[in-house]
């Protein structure tokens, strides 16, 4: 997992802090000697990092290649951005765009994204949603304050493992919220309050070419990740996008999230 901050902002409750592994140092005690009697020699084998890399390369070598490369990738991207009081009441705000797409997928009058190719081959509604959310975030790049990303690659035949990880990441994000809330269409705010918004996107996409590396290390690298997702999700009319979910907070119009939160 790669984690970094665009500005020196700490948002500990939203898991933007770097993950650190603390390994105890190995200490040697010259005055202690281990004595073994009548014990058969033990042959120990270890696998070096280079061997792991070699096996990984061999594993990929026999994979069938598709439009976006080999295998399947599950990825996650989180971006925190400032939303001022005036923009929060605007129909072009990041909240308005996310709510509009969420309502499209939860409309009781149709099948939402279940019938994803209602308009015919090459017009995936789910991929359109992914594309629109990525573009909306790219247009708000001046307001970004933090970002992070991670991904995991699977062999093409590991459908079960791929789906399991995708569901785990989605459920982990969903569990952070007390309830799922999507404002009704036409509801407006008379007065907005400035807030920090955190948007999390999780996707399962075919191939290994979609870039999830180094989001948050710089504005340019974060844009590169979003641009890669936005373009790849529409390859072959969205056929390469197996799954996509987006979460954001705050969802209630009166809620306010600060950088300290």
Coordinates of C-alpha atoms in Angstrom, one line a residue:
X1 CA 0.0 0.0 0.0
X2 CA 1.4 3.4 -0.9
X3 CA 0.4 6.3 1.3
X4 CA 1.5 9.9 1.1
X5 CA 0.2 13.4 1.7
X6 CA 0.0 16.2 -0.8
X7 CA 0.1 18.7 2.1
X8 CA 1.2 18.2 5.7
X9 CA -2.3 17.2 6.8
X10 CA -3.1 14.3 9.2
X11 CA -6.4 12.5 9.0
X12 CA -5.9 9.5 11.3
X13 CA -9.6 8.4 11.5
X14 CA -9.7 7.9 7.8
X15 CA -6.8 5.5 7.5
X16 CA -4.6 7.9 5.6
X17 CA -1.7 7.4 8.0
X18 CA 1.2 5.3 6.6
X19 CA 1.3 1.7 7.7
X20 CA 4.5 1.0 9.6
X21 CA 5.8 -2.4 10.6
X22 CA 7.9 -2.4 13.7
X23 CA 10.5 -5.2 13.6
X24 CA 12.5 -5.9 16.8
X25 CA 16.3 -5.7 16.2
X26 CA 18.2 -9.0 16.3
X27 CA 20.5 -9.1 19.3
X28 CA 23.4 -11.4 19.7
X29 CA 24.6 -12.5 23.1
X30 CA 28.2 -13.8 22.9
X31 CA 28.2 -15.4 26.4
X32 CA 25.3 -17.7 25.5
X33 CA 26.0 -20.8 23.5
X34 CA 23.5 -23.4 22.3
X35 CA 24.6 -27.0 22.7
X36 CA 22.9 -29.7 20.7
X37 CA 23.7 -33.4 21.3
X38 CA 22.8 -36.4 19.2
X39 CA 20.6 -34.3 16.8
X40 CA 20.4 -35.0 13.1
X41 CA 21.4 -32.1 10.9
X42 CA 18.4 -30.0 9.7
X43 CA 18.3 -28.7 6.1
X44 CA 16.6 -25.4 5.9
X45 CA 15.6 -23.8 2.7
X46 CA 14.7 -20.2 2.2
X47 CA 13.2 -18.3 -0.7
X48 CA 14.9 -15.1 -1.5
X49 CA 13.0 -12.0 -2.8
X50 CA 14.6 -12.5 -6.2
X51 CA 13.1 -16.0 -6.3
X52 CA 9.6 -14.6 -5.4
X53 CA 10.0 -12.1 -8.2
X54 CA 11.1 -14.8 -10.6
X55 CA 8.1 -17.0 -9.8
X56 CA 5.8 -13.9 -10.2
X57 CA 7.2 -13.2 -13.6
X58 CA 6.8 -16.8 -14.7
X59 CA 3.3 -16.8 -13.4
X60 CA 2.4 -13.8 -15.5
X61 CA 4.2 -15.2 -18.5
X62 CA 1.6 -18.0 -19.0
X63 CA -1.4 -15.7 -18.5
X64 CA -3.6 -15.0 -21.4
X65 CA -3.3 -11.3 -22.4
X66 CA -6.4 -9.1 -22.8
X67 CA -7.0 -5.5 -23.9
X68 CA -5.5 -4.2 -20.6
X69 CA -2.9 -6.8 -20.0
X70 CA -2.9 -10.0 -18.0
X71 CA -4.9 -11.2 -15.1
X72 CA -7.3 -9.1 -12.9
X73 CA -6.5 -6.2 -10.6
X74 CA -8.4 -5.0 -7.5
X75 CA -7.6 -1.4 -6.7
X76 CA -8.5 1.3 -4.2
X77 CA -8.0 5.0 -4.3
X78 CA -8.9 7.6 -1.6
X79 CA -8.8 11.4 -2.0
X80 CA -9.5 14.1 0.6
X81 CA -10.4 17.5 -0.6
X82 CA -11.6 20.9 0.7
X83 CA -15.2 22.0 -0.2
X84 CA -16.0 25.6 0.5
X85 CA -19.4 26.8 1.7
X86 CA -20.4 28.3 -1.6
X87 CA -19.5 25.2 -3.6
X88 CA -21.4 22.9 -1.3
X89 CA -24.7 24.4 -2.4
X90 CA -23.8 24.3 -6.1
X91 CA -25.2 21.7 -8.4
X92 CA -21.6 21.2 -9.8
X93 CA -20.1 20.3 -6.4
X94 CA -18.4 16.9 -5.9
X95 CA -21.3 16.0 -3.6
X96 CA -24.0 16.8 -6.3
X97 CA -22.1 14.7 -8.9
X98 CA -21.7 11.7 -6.5
X99 CA -25.3 11.8 -5.4
X100 CA -26.6 12.0 -9.0
X101 CA -24.6 8.9 -9.9
X102 CA -25.6 7.1 -6.8
X103 CA -29.3 7.7 -7.4
X104 CA -28.9 6.4 -11.0
X105 CA -27.7 3.1 -9.6
X106 CA -30.4 2.9 -6.9
X107 CA -33.4 4.0 -9.0
X108 CA -36.4 1.8 -8.1
X109 CA -38.1 2.6 -11.4
X110 CA -35.4 0.6 -13.3
X111 CA -32.8 -2.1 -12.7
X112 CA -30.0 0.3 -11.9
X113 CA -26.8 -1.2 -13.1
X114 CA -28.1 -4.8 -13.1
X115 CA -29.0 -4.4 -16.8
X116 CA -25.7 -2.6 -17.5
X117 CA -26.0 -2.9 -21.3
X118 CA -29.6 -1.6 -21.8
X119 CA -28.5 0.7 -24.6
X120 CA -26.6 -2.1 -26.3
X121 CA -23.0 -3.4 -26.4
X122 CA -20.3 -0.9 -25.7
X123 CA -22.4 1.4 -23.4
X124 CA -21.8 0.1 -19.9
X125 CA -23.6 2.4 -17.3
X126 CA -21.2 1.2 -14.5
X127 CA -18.1 2.3 -16.5
X128 CA -19.8 5.6 -17.3
X129 CA -20.3 6.2 -13.6
X130 CA -16.6 5.3 -12.8
X131 CA -15.5 7.6 -15.6
X132 CA -17.6 10.5 -14.4
X133 CA -16.5 10.2 -10.8
X134 CA -12.8 10.2 -11.8
X135 CA -13.3 13.2 -14.1
X136 CA -15.1 15.1 -11.3
X137 CA -12.2 14.4 -8.9
X138 CA -9.7 15.5 -11.5
X139 CA -11.5 18.8 -12.0
X140 CA -11.2 19.4 -8.2
X141 CA -7.4 18.8 -8.1
X142 CA -6.8 22.3 -6.8
X143 CA -8.7 21.4 -3.6
X144 CA -6.9 18.1 -2.9
X145 CA -5.2 17.8 0.5
X146 CA -4.4 14.1 0.8
X147 CA -4.6 10.8 -1.1
X148 CA -3.6 7.2 -1.0
X149 CA -3.9 4.0 -3.1
X150 CA -3.3 0.3 -3.1
X151 CA -3.9 -2.6 -5.4
X152 CA -3.4 -6.4 -5.8
X153 CA -3.0 -8.5 -8.9
X154 CA -4.5 -11.9 -9.4
X155 CA -4.2 -14.6 -12.1
X156 CA -7.1 -14.7 -14.6
X157 CA -8.4 -18.0 -13.1
X158 CA -8.5 -16.7 -9.5
X159 CA -12.0 -15.3 -9.8
X160 CA -12.9 -16.4 -6.2
X161 CA -9.9 -14.7 -4.6
X162 CA -10.4 -11.6 -6.7
X163 CA -14.1 -11.2 -5.8
X164 CA -13.3 -11.9 -2.2
X165 CA -10.8 -9.1 -1.9
X166 CA -13.0 -6.7 -3.8
X167 CA -15.9 -7.5 -1.4
X168 CA -13.6 -7.2 1.7
X169 CA -12.3 -3.7 0.7
X170 CA -15.9 -2.6 -0.1
X171 CA -17.3 -3.9 3.1
X172 CA -14.4 -2.4 5.1
X173 CA -15.3 1.1 3.7
X174 CA -19.0 0.6 4.2
X175 CA -18.5 -0.4 7.8
X176 CA -17.1 3.0 8.5
X177 CA -20.5 4.6 8.1
X178 CA -23.4 4.4 10.5
X179 CA -25.9 4.3 7.6
X180 CA -26.2 4.7 3.8
X181 CA -27.6 8.0 2.9
X182 CA -28.4 9.5 -0.6
X183 CA -30.3 12.8 -0.6
X184 CA -33.5 12.8 -2.6
X185 CA -33.4 14.4 -6.0
X186 CA -34.3 18.1 -5.8
X187 CA -33.2 18.6 -2.2
X188 CA -31.1 21.7 -1.9
X189 CA -29.2 23.5 0.9
X190 CA -30.1 27.1 1.6
X191 CA -26.8 27.7 3.3
X192 CA -23.7 25.6 3.0
X193 CA -20.8 25.0 5.4
X194 CA -17.2 24.4 4.5
X195 CA -16.0 20.9 5.0
X196 CA -13.4 18.3 4.0
X197 CA -14.8 15.6 1.8
X198 CA -13.2 12.1 1.5
X199 CA -14.0 10.0 -1.6
X200 CA -13.1 6.3 -1.8
X201 CA -13.3 4.3 -5.0
X202 CA -12.9 0.6 -5.2
X203 CA -12.8 -1.3 -8.5
X204 CA -12.1 -4.7 -10.0
X205 CA -10.7 -4.4 -13.5
X206 CA -9.2 -6.9 -16.0
X207 CA -5.5 -6.8 -16.8
X208 CA -2.5 -5.4 -15.1
X209 CA -1.9 -2.1 -16.9
X210 CA -4.2 0.2 -14.8
X211 CA -2.0 2.4 -12.7
X212 CA -2.6 2.5 -8.9
X213 CA 0.9 3.5 -7.8
X214 CA 2.0 6.5 -5.7
X215 CA -1.3 8.3 -5.4
X216 CA -0.6 11.1 -2.9
X217 CA 3.1 11.5 -3.5
X218 CA 2.4 14.4 -5.7
X219 CA -0.4 16.1 -7.6
X220 CA 0.9 14.8 -10.9
X221 CA 1.2 11.2 -9.7
X222 CA -2.3 11.3 -8.2
X223 CA -3.7 12.7 -11.5
X224 CA -1.9 9.9 -13.3
X225 CA -3.7 7.3 -11.2
X226 CA -7.1 8.9 -11.7
X227 CA -6.5 9.4 -15.4
X228 CA -5.5 5.7 -15.8
X229 CA -8.7 4.5 -14.1
X230 CA -10.8 6.9 -16.0
X231 CA -9.5 5.8 -19.4
X232 CA -9.2 2.1 -18.7
X233 CA -12.7 1.7 -17.3
X234 CA -14.1 2.6 -20.7
X235 CA -12.0 0.2 -22.7
X236 CA -14.2 -1.9 -25.0
X237 CA -17.3 -0.1 -23.8
X238 CA -16.6 -0.9 -20.2
X239 CA -16.3 -4.6 -20.7
X240 CA -13.0 -4.7 -18.8
X241 CA -14.6 -3.2 -15.6
X242 CA -15.9 -6.1 -13.5
X243 CA -16.9 -4.0 -10.5
X244 CA -16.9 -0.5 -9.1
X245 CA -18.1 1.2 -5.8
X246 CA -17.7 4.7 -4.5
X247 CA -18.1 5.9 -0.9
X248 CA -17.9 9.5 0.3
X249 CA -18.2 11.4 3.6
X250 CA -19.9 13.5 4.8
X251 CA -23.0 12.4 3.1
X252 CA -25.6 14.3 5.1
X253 CA -25.9 18.0 3.9
X254 CA -25.5 19.4 7.4
X255 CA -22.5 17.3 8.4
X256 CA -19.0 18.9 8.6
X257 CA -15.7 17.0 8.5
X258 CA -12.5 18.8 9.5
X259 CA -8.9 18.0 8.7
X260 CA -8.5 17.1 12.4
X261 CA -11.2 14.5 12.1

